[in-house]
């Protein structure tokens, strides 16, 4: 069945507005440049978790393992 109502557009969310503004700004900056210059250089990888939290997680996992081994070696009953 075909709808007879005209298309309605929903308001953009603030996140969509920011994304659209960023895209427009990038497109505007690329106008008139050759394709090779437009292609972005490979971006450096950024971990989704900070080094501090990686250290805390590593200490919990490996620190517990080390303490367990030491307690079994030196605190035998």
Coordinates of C-alpha atoms in Angstrom, one line a residue:
X1 CA 0.0 0.0 0.0
X2 CA 1.3 3.4 -0.9
X3 CA 1.1 6.2 1.6
X4 CA -0.6 9.4 0.4
X5 CA 1.0 11.6 3.1
X6 CA 3.9 13.7 2.2
X7 CA 7.3 12.7 3.6
X8 CA 7.9 14.1 7.1
X9 CA 11.3 14.8 8.4
X10 CA 12.3 14.3 12.0
X11 CA 14.4 16.8 13.9
X12 CA 18.1 16.0 14.1
X13 CA 19.6 15.1 17.4
X14 CA 22.5 17.1 18.7
X15 CA 24.8 14.2 17.9
X16 CA 23.6 14.1 14.3
X17 CA 24.1 17.8 14.0
X18 CA 27.7 17.6 15.2
X19 CA 28.4 14.7 12.8
X20 CA 26.8 16.6 9.9
X21 CA 28.7 19.8 10.7
X22 CA 32.0 17.8 10.9
X23 CA 31.3 16.1 7.6
X24 CA 30.4 19.4 5.9
X25 CA 33.6 21.0 7.2
X26 CA 35.7 18.2 5.9
X27 CA 34.0 18.2 2.5
X28 CA 34.4 22.0 2.2
X29 CA 38.1 21.8 3.1
X30 CA 38.6 19.2 0.3
X31 CA 37.0 21.1 -2.5
X32 CA 39.4 21.8 -5.4
X33 CA 42.2 19.5 -4.1
X34 CA 43.5 16.5 -6.1
X35 CA 42.4 13.1 -4.9
X36 CA 45.8 12.0 -3.6
X37 CA 45.9 15.1 -1.3
X38 CA 42.4 14.4 0.0
X39 CA 43.1 10.8 1.1
X40 CA 43.9 11.0 4.7
X41 CA 47.2 9.6 6.0
X42 CA 46.8 6.5 8.1
X43 CA 45.7 7.5 11.6
X44 CA 47.6 6.3 14.6
X45 CA 45.8 3.7 16.7
X46 CA 44.4 4.9 20.0
X47 CA 43.5 2.4 22.6
X48 CA 39.9 2.6 23.8
X49 CA 41.2 2.1 27.4
X50 CA 43.7 4.4 29.1
X51 CA 47.2 3.2 30.2
X52 CA 46.2 3.7 33.9
X53 CA 43.3 1.3 33.6
X54 CA 45.4 -1.2 31.7
X55 CA 47.9 -1.1 34.6
X56 CA 45.2 -1.6 37.2
X57 CA 43.7 -4.5 35.3
X58 CA 47.2 -6.0 34.8
X59 CA 48.0 -5.7 38.5
X60 CA 44.7 -7.4 39.4
X61 CA 45.3 -10.3 37.1
X62 CA 49.0 -10.8 37.3
X63 CA 49.5 -9.4 40.8
X64 CA 47.0 -11.9 42.1
X65 CA 48.7 -14.7 40.2
X66 CA 52.1 -13.7 41.7
X67 CA 50.8 -13.4 45.2
X68 CA 49.1 -16.9 44.9
X69 CA 52.4 -18.5 43.7
X70 CA 54.4 -16.8 46.5
X71 CA 51.9 -17.9 49.1
X72 CA 52.0 -21.5 47.9
X73 CA 55.8 -21.6 47.9
X74 CA 56.5 -19.9 51.2
X75 CA 53.4 -20.5 53.3
X76 CA 53.0 -24.3 53.0
X77 CA 51.1 -25.9 55.8

